[in-house]
């Protein structure tokens, strides 16, 4: 288990705060600590997962903010790479949270996805390997990306610029995971045009399905006019709190409506999931024995073993 007393990226986080936080969440990992120290990976030891016959391009989208898009993108990607897959995370959110969680530099002067979309910079010029994670790569986003929505309007084939950039990127990959911003603007449209699959994180809370209909209508429109291969392949239930009846009701409603599209694994609420990015890590490396890490490992396994339609 990672040492939670290491220096965080946030200098305002004092040792006393970290010590108190550690005591609060210690119960979360106590049940799995022994297995982790014995060398077991979350979910059990197994051989490398099967590689897909061709690269799977997955857009992680939901116009609602705070549903776990970035957390899901980063940790699914990390889990896949830890099991023999070659994965690229494309950070398409101007906030750059996925870049932060993957310890990828994204200051304003760093070449990023903005220059790929607007200035036709080759994708290979911005992709960086994630430190200490063989097989995991990140295309970072800087705050410049916030202006791309406006600048893309006047460009030729504005909806397909990300698809063109990824098509020209010749690295051998098994997965490309695109972390979309919380909107249905041109950045998200570019992601949906570039992808073959859509993954939607849905939080197990009261407003879970609010706005989901609009997203699904956009997916249908893009499938009809811009990307006929696009399909909704995966729904991930996030922020599940087993102590509440509401969480169970939302999960049942989503499963009743979407059936097998919903992963069997649900992602619980976890302090570790929120804490890991401040150390520039995914929860898979920050605390592999935590409930959040084990859930994302199981979710990634489901994704890897699902047949590609």
Short mmCIF file of C-alpha atoms in Angstrom, two decimals, residues 73-302:
data_model
loop_
_atom_site.label_atom_id
_atom_site.label_comp_id
_atom_site.label_asym_id
_atom_site.label_seq_id
_atom_site.Cartn_x
_atom_site.Cartn_y
_atom_site.Cartn_z
CA UNK A 73 -11.06 7.32 -17.28
CA UNK A 74 -7.82 7.41 -15.31
CA UNK A 75 -8.38 4.34 -13.16
CA UNK A 76 -9.81 2.12 -15.90
CA UNK A 77 -6.81 3.08 -18.06
CA UNK A 78 -4.36 2.37 -15.22
CA UNK A 79 -5.97 -0.99 -14.45
CA UNK A 80 -5.84 -2.03 -18.10
CA UNK A 81 -2.18 -1.06 -18.42
CA UNK A 82 -1.32 -3.00 -15.26
CA UNK A 83 -2.68 -6.11 -16.95
CA UNK A 84 -0.72 -6.05 -20.18
CA UNK A 85 -2.69 -3.52 -22.24
CA UNK A 86 -1.22 -0.50 -24.05
CA UNK A 87 -3.42 2.49 -23.24
CA UNK A 88 -3.53 6.15 -24.26
CA UNK A 89 -5.61 8.62 -22.21
CA UNK A 90 -6.60 11.70 -24.21
CA UNK A 91 -7.44 14.54 -21.80
CA UNK A 92 -10.10 16.59 -23.57
CA UNK A 93 -11.17 18.58 -20.49
CA UNK A 94 -9.66 22.11 -20.19
CA UNK A 95 -9.39 21.57 -16.42
CA UNK A 96 -6.69 18.98 -17.13
CA UNK A 97 -7.62 16.77 -14.19
CA UNK A 98 -6.76 13.54 -15.98
CA UNK A 99 -3.31 14.96 -16.79
CA UNK A 100 -2.84 15.82 -13.11
CA UNK A 101 -3.87 12.35 -11.95
CA UNK A 102 -1.41 10.78 -14.40
CA UNK A 103 1.47 13.06 -13.34
CA UNK A 104 1.71 14.53 -16.84
CA UNK A 105 2.91 18.13 -17.11
CA UNK A 106 0.21 20.45 -18.42
CA UNK A 107 1.35 24.02 -17.85
CA UNK A 108 0.25 26.62 -20.37
CA UNK A 109 3.46 26.34 -22.44
CA UNK A 110 3.32 22.54 -22.77
CA UNK A 111 2.20 21.18 -26.18
CA UNK A 112 -1.28 19.77 -25.66
CA UNK A 113 -4.50 18.58 -27.28
CA UNK A 114 -5.44 22.19 -28.11
CA UNK A 115 -2.56 22.44 -30.59
CA UNK A 116 -3.49 19.08 -32.07
CA UNK A 117 -7.09 20.19 -32.70
CA UNK A 118 -6.50 23.80 -33.76
CA UNK A 119 -2.94 23.90 -35.15
CA UNK A 120 -2.72 20.37 -36.62
CA UNK A 121 0.22 19.41 -34.39
CA UNK A 122 0.84 15.64 -34.68
CA UNK A 123 -0.49 13.63 -31.73
CA UNK A 124 2.94 12.00 -31.36
CA UNK A 125 4.41 15.40 -30.42
CA UNK A 126 2.30 15.73 -27.27
CA UNK A 127 1.89 12.17 -25.96
CA UNK A 128 3.92 11.41 -22.84
CA UNK A 129 4.47 8.13 -21.02
CA UNK A 130 3.00 8.12 -17.51
CA UNK A 131 5.81 7.83 -14.90
CA UNK A 132 6.27 4.34 -13.44
CA UNK A 133 3.37 2.95 -15.51
CA UNK A 134 4.68 0.97 -18.50
CA UNK A 135 2.15 0.84 -21.30
CA UNK A 136 0.19 3.89 -20.11
CA UNK A 137 0.38 7.19 -22.02
CA UNK A 138 -1.31 10.57 -21.72
CA UNK A 139 -2.10 13.34 -24.20
CA UNK A 140 -2.38 16.31 -21.81
CA UNK A 141 -4.80 19.24 -21.77
CA UNK A 142 -3.95 22.79 -20.72
CA UNK A 143 -6.24 25.75 -20.02
CA UNK A 144 -5.76 26.78 -23.68
CA UNK A 145 -8.25 24.06 -24.55
CA UNK A 146 -11.02 26.24 -23.08
CA UNK A 147 -10.78 28.46 -26.17
CA UNK A 148 -10.89 25.58 -28.63
CA UNK A 149 -14.71 25.48 -28.66
CA UNK A 150 -14.75 28.93 -30.28
CA UNK A 151 -11.73 28.49 -32.54
CA UNK A 152 -12.95 25.17 -33.94
CA UNK A 153 -16.14 26.77 -35.28
CA UNK A 154 -14.44 28.30 -38.31
CA UNK A 155 -12.21 25.31 -39.15
CA UNK A 156 -12.81 22.80 -41.92
CA UNK A 157 -14.20 19.43 -40.75
CA UNK A 158 -14.29 20.80 -37.22
CA UNK A 159 -16.11 17.74 -35.82
CA UNK A 160 -13.54 15.25 -37.11
CA UNK A 161 -10.22 16.87 -36.17
CA UNK A 162 -9.53 14.56 -33.24
CA UNK A 163 -10.40 11.48 -35.33
CA UNK A 164 -7.96 12.62 -38.02
CA UNK A 165 -5.21 13.18 -35.44
CA UNK A 166 -5.71 9.75 -33.85
CA UNK A 167 -5.81 8.06 -37.27
CA UNK A 168 -2.41 9.54 -38.07
CA UNK A 169 -0.95 8.43 -34.73
CA UNK A 170 0.93 5.23 -35.54
CA UNK A 171 1.77 3.88 -32.09
CA UNK A 172 0.53 0.37 -31.33
CA UNK A 173 -2.26 0.70 -28.79
CA UNK A 174 -4.99 -1.55 -27.40
CA UNK A 175 -7.17 1.22 -25.94
CA UNK A 176 -7.61 4.95 -26.42
CA UNK A 177 -9.72 6.44 -23.62
CA UNK A 178 -10.96 10.00 -24.18
CA UNK A 179 -11.89 11.97 -21.05
CA UNK A 180 -14.61 14.40 -22.20
CA UNK A 181 -15.48 17.76 -20.62
CA UNK A 182 -18.82 18.15 -18.79
CA UNK A 183 -20.64 19.62 -21.79
CA UNK A 184 -22.08 18.68 -25.17
CA UNK A 185 -19.99 21.19 -27.13
CA UNK A 186 -17.53 20.72 -29.99
CA UNK A 187 -14.90 19.04 -27.81
CA UNK A 188 -17.32 16.29 -26.81
CA UNK A 189 -18.56 16.03 -30.40
CA UNK A 190 -14.94 15.54 -31.54
CA UNK A 191 -14.56 12.77 -28.99
CA UNK A 192 -17.76 11.02 -30.11
CA UNK A 193 -16.78 11.28 -33.77
CA UNK A 194 -13.32 9.84 -33.02
CA UNK A 195 -14.60 7.01 -30.81
CA UNK A 196 -16.27 3.71 -31.57
CA UNK A 197 -17.64 3.24 -28.08
CA UNK A 198 -19.22 5.50 -25.48
CA UNK A 199 -18.80 4.85 -21.77
CA UNK A 200 -21.17 6.79 -19.49
CA UNK A 201 -20.47 7.07 -15.74
CA UNK A 202 -23.73 7.51 -13.81
CA UNK A 203 -23.64 8.40 -10.14
CA UNK A 204 -26.03 6.55 -7.85
CA UNK A 205 -27.83 9.67 -6.67
CA UNK A 206 -31.19 11.39 -7.12
CA UNK A 207 -30.38 13.38 -10.27
CA UNK A 208 -28.53 10.49 -11.91
CA UNK A 209 -30.59 10.29 -15.09
CA UNK A 210 -31.12 14.03 -15.50
CA UNK A 211 -29.74 15.11 -18.87
CA UNK A 212 -28.90 11.55 -19.89
CA UNK A 213 -31.60 11.62 -22.57
CA UNK A 214 -29.97 14.60 -24.28
CA UNK A 215 -26.60 12.85 -24.31
CA UNK A 216 -28.13 9.72 -25.84
CA UNK A 217 -29.90 11.83 -28.47
CA UNK A 218 -26.57 13.43 -29.36
CA UNK A 219 -24.99 10.00 -29.65
CA UNK A 220 -27.78 8.96 -32.04
CA UNK A 221 -27.36 12.13 -34.11
CA UNK A 222 -23.62 11.64 -34.41
CA UNK A 223 -24.14 8.00 -35.31
CA UNK A 224 -26.62 8.99 -38.02
CA UNK A 225 -24.61 11.81 -39.58
CA UNK A 226 -20.92 11.66 -38.62
CA UNK A 227 -19.87 8.31 -37.17
CA UNK A 228 -22.00 5.26 -38.04
CA UNK A 229 -19.78 2.91 -35.98
CA UNK A 230 -20.48 4.71 -32.69
CA UNK A 231 -22.32 2.73 -30.00
CA UNK A 232 -23.10 2.92 -26.32
CA UNK A 233 -21.03 0.04 -25.01
CA UNK A 234 -20.66 0.61 -21.27
CA UNK A 235 -22.40 2.27 -18.34
CA UNK A 236 -20.53 2.48 -15.03
CA UNK A 237 -22.39 3.07 -11.77
CA UNK A 238 -20.26 5.38 -9.61
CA UNK A 239 -20.38 6.88 -6.09
CA UNK A 240 -22.38 3.93 -4.80
CA UNK A 241 -23.20 4.10 -1.10
CA UNK A 242 -24.51 0.73 0.03
CA UNK A 243 -25.88 2.23 3.25
CA UNK A 244 -28.60 4.14 1.39
CA UNK A 245 -31.73 2.74 -0.17
CA UNK A 246 -31.59 5.47 -2.84
CA UNK A 247 -28.33 4.14 -4.29
CA UNK A 248 -29.85 0.68 -4.69
CA UNK A 249 -32.97 2.11 -6.31
CA UNK A 250 -30.98 4.16 -8.82
CA UNK A 251 -28.81 1.14 -9.67
CA UNK A 252 -31.89 -1.04 -10.19
CA UNK A 253 -33.51 1.60 -12.40
CA UNK A 254 -30.44 2.00 -14.58
CA UNK A 255 -30.02 -1.77 -14.93
CA UNK A 256 -33.70 -2.21 -15.79
CA UNK A 257 -33.43 0.38 -18.55
CA UNK A 258 -29.99 -0.44 -20.03
CA UNK A 259 -29.60 -4.14 -19.24
CA UNK A 260 -26.24 -5.73 -19.98
CA UNK A 261 -24.73 -2.40 -21.03
CA UNK A 262 -24.31 -1.70 -17.29
CA UNK A 263 -21.19 -3.23 -15.73
CA UNK A 264 -21.82 -5.71 -12.93
CA UNK A 265 -19.22 -3.90 -10.83
CA UNK A 266 -20.31 -0.75 -9.02
CA UNK A 267 -17.80 1.90 -7.89
CA UNK A 268 -18.23 2.79 -4.21
CA UNK A 269 -17.73 6.15 -2.60
CA UNK A 270 -14.13 6.21 -1.43
CA UNK A 271 -11.90 8.82 0.17
CA UNK A 272 -8.91 7.19 -1.53
CA UNK A 273 -10.38 7.90 -4.99
CA UNK A 274 -10.54 11.60 -4.18
CA UNK A 275 -7.17 11.65 -2.45
CA UNK A 276 -5.01 9.92 -5.09
CA UNK A 277 -4.84 12.76 -7.70
CA UNK A 278 -3.25 15.13 -5.16
CA UNK A 279 -0.26 12.78 -5.22
CA UNK A 280 -0.19 12.63 -9.03
CA UNK A 281 -1.38 9.02 -9.05
CA UNK A 282 -4.34 6.88 -9.92
CA UNK A 283 -5.85 5.01 -7.00
CA UNK A 284 -4.53 1.81 -8.59
CA UNK A 285 -0.98 2.74 -7.53
CA UNK A 286 -1.78 5.06 -4.62
CA UNK A 287 -3.69 2.45 -2.60
CA UNK A 288 -4.23 -0.79 -4.54
CA UNK A 289 -5.91 -2.44 -1.56
CA UNK A 290 -8.66 0.16 -1.22
CA UNK A 291 -12.26 -0.55 -2.13
CA UNK A 292 -12.12 1.99 -4.98
CA UNK A 293 -9.02 0.42 -6.54
CA UNK A 294 -10.45 -3.09 -6.32
CA UNK A 295 -13.74 -1.96 -7.86
CA UNK A 296 -12.03 -0.24 -10.78
CA UNK A 297 -9.82 -3.29 -11.33
CA UNK A 298 -12.94 -5.47 -11.55
CA UNK A 299 -14.65 -2.95 -13.85
CA UNK A 300 -11.61 -2.85 -16.16
CA UNK A 301 -11.56 -6.65 -16.23
CA UNK A 302 -15.19 -6.68 -17.33
#
